[in-house]
Amino acid sequence: MTKLKSAKDIPIGGIIPEPGNSRAYRTGEWRSQRPVWIPEGCVHCLMCWVYCPDNAIEVEDGKVKGIDYNHCKGCGICVRECPRKEKALRLEREA
């Protein structure tokens, strides 16, 4: 019977020192709707940032600063995940 390897014996996988991600490209130009951030209603819980699949919520010093529309695809997850009854984000039709 073979001995099970420990976590230290298994090679590290998935390290990508220079990922070929979409940050270098504008990927938000095809959306049909876009989230609009309402700063007055925001409590900076960062749930929108946590759930955004495109990393399009701009945060500085632990507070939401805006939305990166060059990468936002308008999925609306940020709006759905905002815990406020009076949402700090709303979806608008793209002009």
PDB file of C-alpha atoms in Angstrom:
ATOM      1  CA  MET A   1       0.000   0.000   0.000  1.00  0.00           C
ATOM      2  CA  THR A   2       1.353   3.422  -0.924  1.00  0.00           C
ATOM      3  CA  LYS A   3       1.723   6.116   1.657  1.00  0.00           C
ATOM      4  CA  LEU A   4      -0.512   9.164   1.246  1.00  0.00           C
ATOM      5  CA  LYS A   5       1.334  12.369   0.438  1.00  0.00           C
ATOM      6  CA  SER A   6       1.067  15.275   2.813  1.00  0.00           C
ATOM      7  CA  ALA A   7       0.216  18.769   1.617  1.00  0.00           C
ATOM      8  CA  LYS A   8       3.924  19.630   1.759  1.00  0.00           C
ATOM      9  CA  ASP A   9       4.754  16.795  -0.659  1.00  0.00           C
ATOM     10  CA  ILE A  10       2.295  17.881  -3.340  1.00  0.00           C
ATOM     11  CA  PRO A  11       3.629  20.401  -5.877  1.00  0.00           C
ATOM     12  CA  ILE A  12       2.030  23.830  -5.891  1.00  0.00           C
ATOM     13  CA  GLY A  13      -0.320  24.206  -8.818  1.00  0.00           C
ATOM     14  CA  GLY A  14      -2.075  27.064 -10.469  1.00  0.00           C
ATOM     15  CA  ILE A  15       0.544  29.745  -9.940  1.00  0.00           C
ATOM     16  CA  ILE A  16       0.318  32.238 -12.760  1.00  0.00           C
ATOM     17  CA  PRO A  17       2.966  34.940 -12.284  1.00  0.00           C
ATOM     18  CA  GLU A  18       1.719  37.068 -15.199  1.00  0.00           C
ATOM     19  CA  PRO A  19      -1.909  36.164 -15.923  1.00  0.00           C
ATOM     20  CA  GLY A  20      -3.375  36.884 -19.318  1.00  0.00           C
ATOM     21  CA  ASN A  21      -6.511  38.393 -17.866  1.00  0.00           C
ATOM     22  CA  SER A  22      -8.947  40.935 -19.208  1.00  0.00           C
ATOM     23  CA  ARG A  23      -7.532  43.892 -17.256  1.00  0.00           C
ATOM     24  CA  ALA A  24      -5.492  44.793 -20.334  1.00  0.00           C
ATOM     25  CA  TYR A  25      -8.628  44.882 -22.526  1.00  0.00           C
ATOM     26  CA  ARG A  26     -11.888  46.801 -22.443  1.00  0.00           C
ATOM     27  CA  THR A  27     -14.528  44.145 -21.963  1.00  0.00           C
ATOM     28  CA  GLY A  28     -17.540  46.185 -20.862  1.00  0.00           C
ATOM     29  CA  GLU A  29     -18.573  47.711 -24.172  1.00  0.00           C
ATOM     30  CA  TRP A  30     -21.276  45.187 -25.086  1.00  0.00           C
ATOM     31  CA  ARG A  31     -23.518  45.424 -22.012  1.00  0.00           C
ATOM     32  CA  SER A  32     -27.202  46.345 -22.365  1.00  0.00           C
ATOM     33  CA  GLN A  33     -27.541  47.671 -18.818  1.00  0.00           C
ATOM     34  CA  ARG A  34     -25.145  49.137 -16.300  1.00  0.00           C
ATOM     35  CA  PRO A  35     -25.081  49.611 -12.551  1.00  0.00           C
ATOM     36  CA  VAL A  36     -25.148  53.145 -11.213  1.00  0.00           C
ATOM     37  CA  TRP A  37     -23.612  53.692  -7.783  1.00  0.00           C
ATOM     38  CA  ILE A  38     -25.475  55.995  -5.383  1.00  0.00           C
ATOM     39  CA  PRO A  39     -22.814  57.202  -2.916  1.00  0.00           C
ATOM     40  CA  GLU A  40     -25.320  58.734  -0.480  1.00  0.00           C
ATOM     41  CA  GLY A  41     -26.910  55.333   0.139  1.00  0.00           C
ATOM     42  CA  CYS A  42     -23.697  53.320   0.348  1.00  0.00           C
ATOM     43  CA  VAL A  43     -22.562  51.931   3.717  1.00  0.00           C
ATOM     44  CA  HIS A  44     -19.307  50.600   2.187  1.00  0.00           C
ATOM     45  CA  CYS A  45     -19.958  47.020   3.238  1.00  0.00           C
ATOM     46  CA  LEU A  46     -18.115  45.977   0.023  1.00  0.00           C
ATOM     47  CA  MET A  47     -20.541  43.155  -0.776  1.00  0.00           C
ATOM     48  CA  CYS A  48     -20.730  44.483  -4.346  1.00  0.00           C
ATOM     49  CA  TRP A  49     -16.932  44.264  -4.585  1.00  0.00           C
ATOM     50  CA  VAL A  50     -16.854  40.739  -3.156  1.00  0.00           C
ATOM     51  CA  TYR A  51     -19.427  39.395  -5.616  1.00  0.00           C
ATOM     52  CA  CYS A  52     -18.493  41.301  -8.795  1.00  0.00           C
ATOM     53  CA  PRO A  53     -17.173  38.657 -11.218  1.00  0.00           C
ATOM     54  CA  ASP A  54     -15.319  41.286 -13.269  1.00  0.00           C
ATOM     55  CA  ASN A  55     -13.566  43.131 -10.434  1.00  0.00           C
ATOM     56  CA  ALA A  56     -15.263  46.300 -11.692  1.00  0.00           C
ATOM     57  CA  ILE A  57     -16.071  47.853  -8.310  1.00  0.00           C
ATOM     58  CA  GLU A  58     -13.408  50.448  -7.548  1.00  0.00           C
ATOM     59  CA  VAL A  59     -12.367  50.530  -3.885  1.00  0.00           C
ATOM     60  CA  GLU A  60      -9.920  52.849  -2.155  1.00  0.00           C
ATOM     61  CA  ASP A  61      -9.079  52.801   1.557  1.00  0.00           C
ATOM     62  CA  GLY A  62     -11.835  50.264   2.224  1.00  0.00           C
ATOM     63  CA  LYS A  63     -14.562  52.351   0.589  1.00  0.00           C
ATOM     64  CA  VAL A  64     -16.344  52.090  -2.745  1.00  0.00           C
ATOM     65  CA  LYS A  65     -15.204  54.865  -5.091  1.00  0.00           C
ATOM     66  CA  GLY A  66     -17.088  53.953  -8.252  1.00  0.00           C
ATOM     67  CA  ILE A  67     -17.501  51.442 -11.056  1.00  0.00           C
ATOM     68  CA  ASP A  68     -14.988  50.617 -13.776  1.00  0.00           C
ATOM     69  CA  TYR A  69     -17.259  50.650 -16.821  1.00  0.00           C
ATOM     70  CA  ASN A  70     -14.411  49.511 -19.067  1.00  0.00           C
ATOM     71  CA  HIS A  71     -14.721  46.074 -17.463  1.00  0.00           C
ATOM     72  CA  CYS A  72     -18.281  45.968 -16.076  1.00  0.00           C
ATOM     73  CA  LYS A  73     -20.500  43.699 -18.171  1.00  0.00           C
ATOM     74  CA  GLY A  74     -23.789  44.793 -16.589  1.00  0.00           C
ATOM     75  CA  CYS A  75     -24.703  41.455 -15.002  1.00  0.00           C
ATOM     76  CA  GLY A  76     -26.392  43.147 -12.019  1.00  0.00           C
ATOM     77  CA  ILE A  77     -24.874  40.916  -9.345  1.00  0.00           C
ATOM     78  CA  CYS A  78     -23.610  43.979  -7.464  1.00  0.00           C
ATOM     79  CA  VAL A  79     -27.133  45.409  -7.344  1.00  0.00           C
ATOM     80  CA  ARG A  80     -28.605  42.105  -6.173  1.00  0.00           C
ATOM     81  CA  GLU A  81     -25.991  41.678  -3.419  1.00  0.00           C
ATOM     82  CA  CYS A  82     -26.338  45.186  -1.976  1.00  0.00           C
ATOM     83  CA  PRO A  83     -27.841  44.488   1.467  1.00  0.00           C
ATOM     84  CA  ARG A  84     -29.572  47.845   1.845  1.00  0.00           C
ATOM     85  CA  LYS A  85     -33.336  48.021   1.482  1.00  0.00           C
ATOM     86  CA  GLU A  86     -32.779  51.337  -0.293  1.00  0.00           C
ATOM     87  CA  LYS A  87     -30.106  50.023  -2.672  1.00  0.00           C
ATOM     88  CA  ALA A  88     -26.835  51.901  -3.150  1.00  0.00           C
ATOM     89  CA  LEU A  89     -26.734  50.564  -6.717  1.00  0.00           C
ATOM     90  CA  ARG A  90     -29.376  50.436  -9.432  1.00  0.00           C
ATOM     91  CA  LEU A  91     -29.419  49.111 -12.986  1.00  0.00           C
ATOM     92  CA  GLU A  92     -30.017  51.451 -15.918  1.00  0.00           C
ATOM     93  CA  ARG A  93     -30.442  50.663 -19.583  1.00  0.00           C
ATOM     94  CA  GLU A  94     -27.243  51.379 -21.491  1.00  0.00           C
ATOM     95  CA  ALA A  95     -27.704  54.379 -23.801  1.00  0.00           C
TER      96      ALA A  95
END
